[in-house]
Amino acid sequence: MKAETSTKFETPEAGCCESCCSPAEPREAKTETGSSSVFETSKKWIAPVTSFLMLMTGLGLDHLWPASFFEGLLRLGWYLAAYIPVARSVLKKGYTLLKNGDVFTEFTLMGIATIGAFLIGEYPEGVAVMLFYTVGELFQENAVSRAKKNIRSLLDVRADTAHLEENGSVRTTDPRSISPGNTIQVKPGEKVPLDGELLSETGTFNTSALTGESMPRISVKGESVLSGMINQDALIRLRVTKPYEESAISKILELIQNASSRKAKTEQFIRRFSRVYTPAVTFLAALLVLVPWFFTDPYVFSDWLYRGLVFLVISCPCALVISIPLGYFGGIGAASKNGILFKGANYLDLMPSVNTVVIDKTGTLTEGKFSVERVVPANGTGSWLFLAAAAEKNSSHPVAKAVTAWAEQELGENLPAIQSMNEVSGLGVIARVDGKTVIAGNSRLLERENIIIPDEIQNGESTITCVAVDGMYKGYIAIADTIKPDAVRAVQELKENGVRQIVILSGDKSAVVQKVAKELGIETAYGDLYPDQKVQRLEELMGKDGNVVAFAGDGINDAPSLALSDVGIAMGAMGSDAAIESADVVIQTDQPSKIATAMKIGRATKNIVWQNIVMALGVKGAILALGAIGMATLWGAVFADVGVALLAVLNAVRVQKMKF
């Protein structure tokens, strides 16, 4: 069963770097100005710079310009003064965690190692360990901040103000205060603050923040415009359709923020590993100090304590605990940049393993923008069209919308009043219009109601809406839909990325589905499926050994399949709210080829994560062995620890720079 989406933000686990493990902050969090940010960054470097200058002076007095006065308590005091600025925050954090029962953390490891160095007289090395650890943390924090800033720049596109038309005038207000039904204006160059219906004749929009596409979108009167788009042309007017909290960009931001709370298996393993690893190496360090007393003669406690301290410094798991969550965070950001929203790192981790892709036809492989191709009455009259269009008017199905739009435009008359309407999922509608019972839907709906229809409807290769009034068949409407230009490329790229089976499951006529499958080169396709039959077919595929199944769809009737599959992928631009809510991945561009792109990003992220694991464990293992036999110093240990951590962090953020 899939994990439920959580809206909580996780706090960093004890023992990991707080700046690196926390998810992206909500937009409402207070942001710094450029000058204050620079000031805060500069303040962080005061302590390390002070310690560095004092350390260099002390080393100079020890080795370059030996001075007789620089010894005893004065020498100890000097190095303590160099140690305290960088050690204070680390020791404080370690003490706080220790009081809370969390003994084995990087802070306590650094505290034990450096205090131990002072106890055996290795003052410069004690200062150096803490200094380089602190500098490494600052560099890591900077790398993480850049990664978060890159993601925030993709998502921080919500407008702070909106221009509300009210009582013949326009006033600027907070978009949160505007309700559906209100009319707003958007000036050229401004972000659209709320989802709405375009009232102006046309509008040109930059949609890159939502979809990753560089080409502008041209919309016409009556079409939907989403928050986060940027108006590139003249002043436009919109009728608001959703409140601020439910707008497209708000949902995207929420998805990205919540994604970091759903951990990948690798990430979960490393967290569990660190909880065992840190106590284990601490115990081994203690054994390294004590066991030689039984076998070594003479036993020099300070020498073996030094080796134990080296062992502790090297063992710090910071590189793993920081870089692996950051790797997945970077992958989620790279996907967002490409118009793909992952609801969790666990789905990003699973995408490369997908070997079976099941796809809905309408709106996923085809445009889903239907138009009436022809009307075929049963008895030579088309008066029933008004009744059919009225019955379909309140349906959300693309075919129903096409019928209603065509009737209103071509027939040029107001549609009759509707008394009631029942939408039968996957089949059509049954409504009371002007006191008559009107059935409009596919052939299976009419057959279910025991209405006889012509054979040509059963065998044709067009999408058909059949109409019956008061139990009598009246005719049918043939609907045209076109395959997306991107669909052929999508099938090819899926096969290139290791997908061994592609299956179409659709509620449309089998003849139509087979025609589309043939054109796209897909061998397996099923039509005439109810939503529960789609689920049944999907379960059969998921039941086969070794199958990892992704399902891609956009309609309300796809929601059960999206929820059931290993990875549910919703087409976000045209998809229903139910489909988007049930899915694990949302494709904002409605391009099926983005499924393959998601697999590439998942594979690149997984590769980087495992590179970090192998590098960190490999280097640490080698230095630990050298430290145990006395061939590594505290200087080398801290350089190895900080260096590996920095390399792992830089490798983790690399995925955001890749082209997919």
XYZ file of C-alpha atoms in Angstrom:
660
model
C 0.000 0.000 0.000
C 1.275 3.429 -0.838
C 2.269 5.790 1.908
C -0.124 8.599 2.600
C 0.962 12.056 1.614
C 2.102 13.974 4.660
C 1.825 17.716 4.974
C 4.306 17.901 7.836
C 7.896 18.981 7.478
C 10.444 16.650 9.004
C 13.046 18.016 11.355
C 16.600 16.816 10.924
C 17.443 13.634 12.721
C 19.872 13.954 15.561
C 23.379 13.410 14.426
C 22.994 14.846 10.964
C 23.781 18.301 9.718
C 20.732 20.449 10.360
C 21.354 22.735 7.441
C 21.490 19.854 5.021
C 18.753 17.484 6.071
C 15.816 19.841 6.392
C 13.410 20.221 3.480
C 12.739 23.385 1.553
C 11.102 26.034 3.670
C 7.552 27.161 2.930
C 7.289 30.345 0.945
C 5.583 32.091 3.844
C 8.785 31.810 5.852
C 10.560 35.095 6.350
C 13.120 35.779 3.614
C 16.276 37.796 4.000
C 17.206 40.812 1.947
C 20.414 40.636 -0.059
C 22.365 42.907 2.314
C 21.270 41.111 5.509
C 22.022 37.733 3.907
C 25.581 38.840 3.078
C 25.962 40.211 6.611
C 24.775 36.937 8.189
C 27.134 34.933 5.954
C 30.055 37.175 6.905
C 29.285 36.769 10.621
C 29.535 32.996 10.291
C 33.138 33.304 9.098
C 34.375 35.517 11.957
C 34.962 32.592 14.340
C 36.818 30.328 11.847
C 39.006 33.197 10.622
C 39.882 34.175 14.207
C 40.748 30.575 15.096
C 42.799 30.165 11.914
C 44.884 33.284 12.578
C 45.542 32.252 16.178
C 46.389 28.670 15.101
C 48.867 29.927 12.494
C 50.463 32.272 15.030
C 50.773 29.452 17.560
C 52.352 27.117 14.991
C 54.763 29.889 14.041
C 55.815 30.354 17.676
C 56.133 26.567 18.042
C 58.188 25.848 14.915
C 59.255 28.910 12.892
C 60.115 31.423 15.586
C 60.523 29.341 18.756
C 60.014 31.543 21.822
C 60.868 30.537 25.356
C 57.872 32.382 26.789
C 55.451 30.379 24.603
C 55.096 27.308 26.786
C 53.227 25.935 29.756
C 49.966 27.628 30.707
C 50.463 30.474 28.210
C 50.710 28.021 25.300
C 47.686 26.066 26.563
C 45.703 29.301 27.015
C 46.591 30.513 23.523
C 45.399 27.319 21.841
C 42.272 27.219 24.039
C 41.504 30.773 22.879
C 41.899 29.567 19.292
C 39.752 26.498 19.990
C 36.764 28.083 21.745
C 35.392 30.254 18.849
C 34.924 27.221 16.567
C 34.195 24.662 19.281
C 31.539 26.534 21.248
C 28.539 25.844 18.967
C 29.601 22.242 18.262
C 30.055 21.391 21.949
C 26.769 23.121 22.814
C 24.865 21.057 20.238
C 26.563 17.889 21.411
C 25.692 18.620 25.054
C 22.053 19.379 24.189
C 21.691 16.116 22.260
C 23.484 14.233 25.034
C 20.961 15.521 27.587
C 18.160 14.276 25.320
C 19.682 10.800 25.302
C 21.260 10.996 21.840
C 24.840 10.020 22.622
C 26.355 9.052 19.295
C 26.316 12.162 17.091
C 28.923 13.913 14.992
C 28.999 16.711 17.577
C 29.892 14.392 20.459
C 32.465 12.609 18.256
C 34.184 15.911 17.426
C 34.021 16.998 21.070
C 35.579 13.772 22.360
C 38.298 13.794 19.676
C 39.387 17.407 20.198
C 39.184 17.422 24.007
C 41.170 14.178 23.957
C 43.816 15.844 21.791
C 44.166 18.621 24.379
C 44.435 16.062 27.208
C 47.444 14.390 25.567
C 49.096 17.724 24.725
C 48.309 17.821 21.009
C 46.877 21.333 21.232
C 47.399 22.448 17.588
C 45.790 19.278 16.257
C 42.792 19.685 18.579
C 42.248 23.217 17.250
C 42.816 22.111 13.655
C 40.282 19.279 13.842
C 37.533 21.586 15.108
C 38.522 24.417 12.749
C 38.490 22.326 9.591
C 35.301 20.579 10.676
C 33.606 23.980 11.105
C 34.902 25.262 7.762
C 33.688 22.081 6.084
C 30.247 22.550 7.623
C 30.094 26.128 6.302
C 30.987 24.992 2.777
C 28.406 22.212 2.976
C 25.785 24.633 4.244
C 26.553 26.936 1.329
C 26.207 24.081 -1.182
C 22.902 23.011 0.343
C 21.605 26.592 0.389
C 22.385 26.887 -3.301
C 20.489 23.665 -4.007
C 17.463 24.882 -2.050
C 17.666 28.296 -3.687
C 17.595 26.671 -7.133
C 14.409 24.803 -6.245
C 12.803 27.820 -4.590
C 13.527 29.883 -7.706
C 11.541 27.335 -9.726
C 8.616 27.399 -7.323
C 8.556 30.910 -5.877
C 6.333 32.259 -8.632
C 3.193 33.005 -6.673
C 2.134 36.616 -7.061
C 2.000 38.717 -3.907
C -0.793 40.976 -5.179
C -3.829 40.844 -7.455
C -5.823 43.578 -9.206
C -9.478 43.055 -8.313
C -12.311 44.612 -10.352
C -14.908 45.861 -7.881
C -17.823 48.311 -8.306
C -16.470 49.716 -11.549
C -12.958 50.303 -10.229
C -9.759 48.269 -9.773
C -7.951 47.881 -6.452
C -4.796 45.983 -5.554
C -5.206 43.386 -2.825
C -3.871 40.129 -1.407
C -4.799 37.192 -3.702
C -5.787 35.168 -0.619
C -8.756 37.490 -0.095
C -10.223 36.916 -3.582
C -13.017 34.367 -4.048
C -14.014 32.274 -7.075
C -16.318 34.265 -9.345
C -14.464 37.564 -8.869
C -12.843 39.244 -11.865
C -9.170 40.258 -11.811
C -6.818 42.023 -14.190
C -3.251 40.971 -14.976
C -0.905 43.552 -16.477
C 1.823 42.727 -19.035
C 4.861 41.198 -17.327
C 2.936 40.249 -14.177
C 2.430 36.780 -12.738
C -1.087 35.393 -12.821
C -2.042 35.260 -9.110
C -5.007 32.828 -9.278
C -6.425 30.154 -11.551
C -9.143 31.540 -13.771
C -11.080 31.616 -17.034
C -9.850 34.054 -19.664
C -12.391 36.828 -20.328
C -10.207 38.699 -22.833
C -10.230 37.572 -26.455
C -6.638 36.243 -26.364
C -3.631 36.097 -24.076
C 0.018 35.060 -24.428
C 1.685 33.449 -21.412
C 5.126 32.294 -20.327
C 4.438 28.914 -18.678
C 8.037 27.845 -17.946
C 7.589 27.967 -14.160
C 4.757 25.430 -14.400
C 5.749 23.248 -17.327
C 9.425 23.840 -18.053
C 8.486 24.752 -21.636
C 10.189 27.766 -23.212
C 7.547 28.333 -25.910
C 4.777 30.778 -24.914
C 1.198 29.535 -24.686
C -1.528 31.398 -26.556
C -4.959 31.087 -24.941
C -8.330 32.289 -26.213
C -11.448 33.491 -24.455
C -13.016 30.827 -22.235
C -9.816 28.777 -21.754
C -8.234 28.151 -18.373
C -5.269 30.219 -17.232
C -3.189 28.928 -14.304
C -1.528 30.820 -11.498
C 2.227 31.109 -11.955
C 1.989 31.892 -15.663
C 3.404 35.267 -16.726
C 1.314 37.537 -18.949
C 3.508 38.486 -21.913
C 1.109 40.606 -23.918
C -1.569 43.221 -23.244
C -3.713 43.679 -20.140
C -6.003 40.654 -19.648
C -9.079 39.940 -17.534
C -9.794 36.649 -15.734
C -12.764 35.224 -13.876
C -11.315 33.461 -10.815
C -12.226 29.761 -10.643
C -10.278 28.549 -7.580
C -9.241 30.064 -4.239
C -5.589 30.878 -3.638
C -4.881 27.734 -1.584
C -6.169 25.479 -4.391
C -4.428 27.289 -7.253
C -2.070 25.389 -9.537
C 1.150 26.937 -8.262
C 0.140 26.496 -4.592
C -0.442 22.786 -5.202
C 2.897 22.449 -7.000
C 4.735 24.115 -4.134
C 2.962 21.870 -1.627
C 3.867 18.751 -3.619
C 7.547 19.683 -3.749
C 7.700 20.563 -0.060
C 5.950 17.355 0.970
C 8.143 15.272 -1.350
C 11.113 15.515 1.022
C 9.122 13.781 3.781
C 8.705 10.607 1.719
C 12.100 8.948 1.827
C 13.606 6.631 -0.748
C 14.617 3.133 0.390
C 18.304 4.002 -0.005
C 17.831 7.089 2.136
C 15.964 5.137 4.808
C 18.703 2.488 4.799
C 21.457 5.069 5.297
C 19.598 6.634 8.225
C 19.257 3.205 9.856
C 22.860 2.370 8.968
C 24.140 5.575 10.616
C 22.325 4.772 13.847
C 24.179 1.455 14.050
C 27.437 2.597 12.465
C 28.212 5.518 14.811
C 27.915 3.558 18.098
C 29.833 0.688 16.510
C 32.855 2.793 15.515
C 32.802 4.533 18.911
C 32.993 1.114 20.576
C 35.798 0.062 18.189
C 37.718 3.263 18.984
C 37.469 2.421 22.689
C 38.720 -1.131 22.003
C 41.584 0.287 19.932
C 42.701 2.245 22.994
C 42.210 -0.465 25.626
C 42.906 -3.859 24.000
C 46.614 -3.192 23.191
C 47.254 -2.929 26.965
C 46.977 -6.731 27.086
C 49.320 -7.405 24.153
C 51.764 -4.487 23.844
C 54.835 -3.933 25.934
C 55.550 -1.176 26.626
C 51.986 0.142 26.405
C 51.937 3.937 25.889
C 48.440 5.139 26.687
C 48.816 8.516 24.916
C 49.853 6.826 21.632
C 46.872 4.478 21.588
C 44.501 7.227 22.726
C 45.739 9.302 19.781
C 44.956 6.434 17.402
C 41.500 6.085 18.937
C 40.864 9.814 18.451
C 41.918 9.582 14.804
C 39.566 6.648 14.422
C 36.673 8.697 15.885
C 37.242 11.700 13.609
C 37.354 9.574 10.485
C 34.257 7.605 11.457
C 31.877 10.614 11.396
C 29.041 9.622 8.977
C 28.349 13.223 7.922
C 29.103 12.652 4.224
C 26.476 9.929 3.991
C 23.807 11.550 6.131
C 24.087 14.882 4.312
C 24.712 14.003 0.694
C 22.158 11.246 0.171
C 19.034 13.223 1.130
C 20.519 16.143 -0.796
C 20.938 13.896 -3.860
C 17.231 13.044 -3.866
C 16.349 16.654 -3.122
C 18.398 17.665 -6.177
C 16.650 15.034 -8.295
C 13.228 16.354 -7.266
C 14.401 19.864 -8.187
C 15.721 18.729 -11.580
C 12.394 17.024 -12.276
C 10.483 20.180 -11.318
C 12.620 22.156 -13.742
C 11.498 19.748 -16.454
C 7.804 20.062 -15.593
C 7.649 16.793 -13.622
C 6.492 16.784 -9.997
C 7.422 13.847 -7.761
C 5.368 13.481 -4.583
C 8.236 11.697 -2.835
C 11.847 10.608 -3.184
C 10.620 7.014 -2.958
C 8.935 7.357 -6.373
C 12.011 9.045 -7.840
C 13.998 6.043 -6.613
C 11.507 3.576 -8.120
C 11.221 5.125 -11.603
C 14.419 3.539 -13.052
C 13.059 0.098 -12.091
C 9.811 0.512 -14.057
C 9.668 -2.105 -16.838
C 5.945 -2.048 -17.677
C 4.077 1.151 -18.565
C 0.287 1.131 -18.797
C -1.228 4.181 -20.486
C -4.732 5.544 -20.814
C -5.545 6.720 -24.348
C -7.699 9.837 -24.180
C -5.830 12.886 -22.922
C -2.627 10.913 -22.414
C -1.669 9.572 -25.835
C -4.240 11.674 -27.695
C -4.891 15.402 -27.452
C -8.148 14.985 -25.558
C -9.419 18.092 -27.358
C -12.421 16.662 -29.108
C -14.433 18.177 -31.912
C -17.639 16.989 -33.534
C -16.806 15.250 -36.800
C -20.328 14.393 -37.979
C -23.884 13.915 -36.741
C -25.867 10.893 -37.943
C -29.599 11.019 -37.010
C -31.637 7.805 -36.952
C -34.662 9.253 -38.765
C -33.343 12.244 -40.658
C -34.004 14.889 -38.011
C -31.563 16.444 -35.552
C -33.943 17.993 -33.024
C -32.598 15.602 -30.375
C -29.221 17.389 -30.459
C -30.480 20.123 -28.137
C -31.535 17.527 -25.598
C -28.226 15.636 -25.881
C -26.138 18.797 -25.493
C -28.157 19.883 -22.442
C -27.724 16.446 -20.849
C -23.944 16.591 -21.407
C -23.518 20.190 -20.255
C -22.628 19.483 -16.606
C -20.334 16.537 -17.372
C -16.569 16.988 -16.965
C -15.718 14.428 -19.674
C -13.896 15.935 -22.699
C -16.321 14.261 -25.157
C -19.312 15.784 -23.349
C -17.713 19.219 -23.393
C -17.088 18.895 -27.142
C -20.745 18.015 -27.812
C -22.022 20.917 -25.707
C -19.616 23.449 -27.248
C -20.489 22.333 -30.771
C -24.241 22.522 -30.108
C -24.044 26.010 -28.614
C -21.902 27.284 -31.470
C -23.461 25.557 -34.480
C -27.119 25.516 -33.509
C -27.054 29.052 -32.154
C -29.819 28.590 -29.589
C -29.958 28.333 -25.808
C -29.997 24.785 -24.535
C -33.160 23.528 -22.805
C -33.356 23.365 -19.018
C -32.081 20.258 -17.246
C -33.936 18.862 -14.220
C -31.457 16.163 -13.135
C -28.312 14.432 -14.355
C -26.527 11.228 -13.362
C -23.044 10.633 -14.750
C -22.197 6.939 -15.188
C -18.408 6.634 -14.888
C -16.834 5.431 -18.120
C -20.169 5.253 -19.982
C -21.955 8.598 -20.265
C -24.904 10.460 -18.712
C -28.589 9.867 -18.026
C -30.544 13.107 -17.564
C -34.045 14.593 -17.377
C -34.316 17.429 -19.890
C -37.605 19.222 -20.577
C -39.426 16.341 -18.922
C -37.765 13.732 -21.156
C -35.258 11.032 -20.208
C -32.119 11.567 -22.287
C -29.295 9.040 -22.491
C -26.020 10.209 -24.054
C -22.918 8.049 -23.990
C -21.112 5.135 -25.568
C -22.793 2.074 -27.027
C -22.413 0.093 -23.796
C -24.578 2.572 -21.900
C -27.429 2.208 -24.390
C -27.070 -1.580 -24.409
C -27.251 -1.562 -20.632
C -30.534 0.340 -20.896
C -31.815 -2.230 -23.470
C -31.814 0.225 -26.381
C -31.053 -1.243 -29.820
C -28.340 0.540 -31.835
C -27.030 0.040 -35.429
C -24.114 -2.309 -36.109
C -22.078 0.489 -37.722
C -21.638 2.053 -34.278
C -20.134 -1.142 -32.897
C -17.648 -1.630 -35.728
C -16.546 1.922 -36.550
C -13.140 3.415 -35.758
C -14.463 6.727 -34.410
C -15.335 7.763 -30.882
C -19.137 7.771 -30.766
C -21.708 9.401 -28.486
C -25.051 7.646 -28.915
C -28.280 9.408 -27.962
C -31.637 8.005 -26.909
C -34.722 9.937 -25.796
C -37.430 8.247 -23.713
C -36.041 4.825 -24.578
C -35.824 5.407 -28.361
C -32.516 5.558 -30.240
C -32.210 8.961 -31.985
C -28.776 8.951 -33.597
C -25.090 9.346 -32.853
C -22.386 12.010 -32.848
C -18.943 11.053 -34.180
C -16.108 12.709 -32.265
C -12.632 13.390 -33.659
C -9.488 13.224 -31.541
C -5.851 13.288 -32.674
C -2.738 11.521 -31.414
C -0.331 13.828 -29.640
C 2.726 14.680 -31.760
C 4.834 13.693 -28.755
C 3.282 10.216 -28.401
C 5.411 8.410 -31.025
C 8.589 9.765 -29.431
C 7.283 8.754 -26.013
C 6.865 5.107 -27.011
C 10.315 5.022 -28.613
C 12.047 6.592 -25.586
C 10.268 4.295 -23.146
C 11.592 1.272 -25.017
C 15.093 2.806 -25.093
C 14.932 3.250 -21.319
C 14.326 -0.407 -20.579
C 10.521 -0.609 -20.658
C 9.814 -4.072 -22.038
C 6.015 -3.807 -22.240
C 3.694 -0.881 -23.054
C -0.046 -1.434 -22.695
C -3.012 0.810 -23.540
C -6.093 0.522 -21.315
C -9.042 2.656 -22.395
C -12.751 3.016 -21.963
C -13.033 4.015 -25.613
C -14.168 1.606 -28.341
C -11.802 -1.280 -28.995
C -11.604 -0.432 -32.693
C -10.484 3.122 -31.875
C -7.968 1.917 -29.299
C -6.473 -0.683 -31.658
C -6.097 1.946 -34.366
C -4.157 4.257 -32.027
C -2.002 1.374 -30.772
C -1.112 0.369 -34.324
C -0.101 3.916 -35.253
C 2.145 4.178 -32.190
C 3.699 0.727 -32.450
C 2.188 -0.557 -29.201
C 1.492 -4.291 -29.321
C -0.970 -4.670 -26.440
C -4.125 -2.566 -26.183
C -7.557 -3.060 -24.603
C -10.689 -0.972 -25.143
C -14.292 -0.949 -23.923
C -13.073 -1.114 -20.326
C -14.976 0.086 -17.276
C -12.826 1.647 -14.499
C -12.975 -1.595 -12.491
C -11.921 -3.576 -15.561
C -8.906 -1.285 -15.972
C -7.975 -2.077 -12.386
C -8.418 -5.801 -13.074
C -6.079 -5.683 -16.097
C -3.590 -3.663 -14.089
C -3.636 -6.172 -11.233
C -2.906 -8.970 -13.708
C 0.173 -7.119 -14.944
C 1.333 -6.299 -11.422
C 0.910 -9.928 -10.388
C 3.592 -11.116 -12.803
C 6.976 -11.737 -11.175
C 9.501 -8.991 -11.760
C 7.006 -6.445 -13.090
C 7.287 -2.881 -11.803
C 4.266 -1.114 -13.257
C 3.666 2.585 -13.900
C 0.205 3.768 -14.930
C -0.290 7.072 -16.757
C -3.704 8.709 -17.103
C -5.638 11.931 -16.684
C -9.316 11.231 -16.032
C -11.477 10.681 -12.968
C -11.949 7.068 -14.038
C -8.142 6.625 -13.984
C -7.866 7.498 -10.278
C -8.239 3.889 -9.004
C -5.531 2.653 -11.399
C -3.225 5.534 -10.497
C -3.596 4.714 -6.821
C -3.050 0.966 -7.331
C 0.019 1.015 -9.596
C 3.597 0.984 -8.315
C 4.005 4.489 -9.752
C 0.924 6.496 -10.757
C 1.601 9.260 -13.304
C -1.026 11.959 -13.909
C -1.146 14.398 -16.817
C -1.379 17.611 -14.832
C -2.384 20.324 -17.291
C -5.598 18.660 -18.466
C -5.929 15.997 -15.793
C -8.784 15.876 -13.318
C -8.215 16.813 -9.675
C -8.978 13.208 -8.678
C -6.279 11.863 -11.018
C -3.688 14.374 -9.798
C -4.544 13.658 -6.166
C -4.214 9.870 -6.667
C -0.974 10.023 -8.640
C 2.594 9.795 -7.357
C 4.062 11.801 -10.238
C 2.433 14.735 -12.041
C 3.499 15.759 -15.556
C 2.680 19.436 -15.981
C 3.211 19.540 -19.762
C 0.856 16.658 -20.637
C 3.671 15.206 -22.784
C 3.852 11.405 -22.509
C 7.565 11.548 -23.407
C 8.122 13.092 -19.972
C 7.559 9.604 -18.522
C 10.900 8.597 -20.050
C 12.436 11.860 -18.838
C 11.298 11.020 -15.303
C 12.997 7.636 -15.632
C 16.243 9.304 -16.783
C 16.207 11.751 -13.870
C 15.490 8.912 -11.432
C 18.356 6.853 -12.866
C 20.808 9.791 -12.730
C 19.813 10.565 -9.135
C 20.187 6.940 -8.064
C 23.624 6.710 -9.717
C 24.828 9.830 -7.902
C 23.525 8.565 -4.569
C 25.359 5.249 -4.946
C 28.523 7.028 -6.089
C 28.443 8.953 -2.816
C 27.855 5.812 -0.772
C 30.765 3.937 -2.383
C 33.089 6.964 -2.214
C 32.310 7.788 1.423
C 32.538 4.210 2.714
C 35.579 3.403 0.585
C 37.661 6.402 1.659
C 36.593 6.126 5.293
C 37.390 2.411 5.349
C 40.896 3.023 3.994
C 41.673 5.879 6.401
C 40.192 3.966 9.346
C 42.567 1.091 8.627
C 45.546 3.480 8.391
C 44.478 5.190 11.612
C 44.226 1.879 13.456
C 47.839 0.994 12.622
C 49.108 4.478 13.421
C 49.721 5.684 9.854
C 47.128 8.509 9.899
C 47.160 11.662 12.009
C 44.334 13.859 13.237
C 45.279 16.304 10.472
C 44.818 13.636 7.829
C 41.660 12.354 9.488
C 39.881 15.709 9.452
C 40.938 16.425 5.879
C 39.631 13.022 4.830
C 36.320 13.473 6.653
C 35.622 17.049 5.544
C 36.980 16.457 2.050
C 34.810 13.399 1.430
C 31.745 15.227 2.768
C 32.342 18.205 0.468
C 32.934 15.994 -2.577
C 29.739 14.062 -1.801
C 27.707 17.267 -1.467
C 29.072 18.717 -4.717
C 28.350 15.430 -6.484
C 24.814 15.405 -5.065
C 23.889 18.835 -6.448
C 25.319 17.941 -9.873
C 22.023 16.367 -10.981
C 20.407 19.812 -11.089
C 22.835 20.896 -13.820
C 22.228 17.899 -16.075
C 20.287 18.029 -19.335
C 17.516 15.469 -19.782
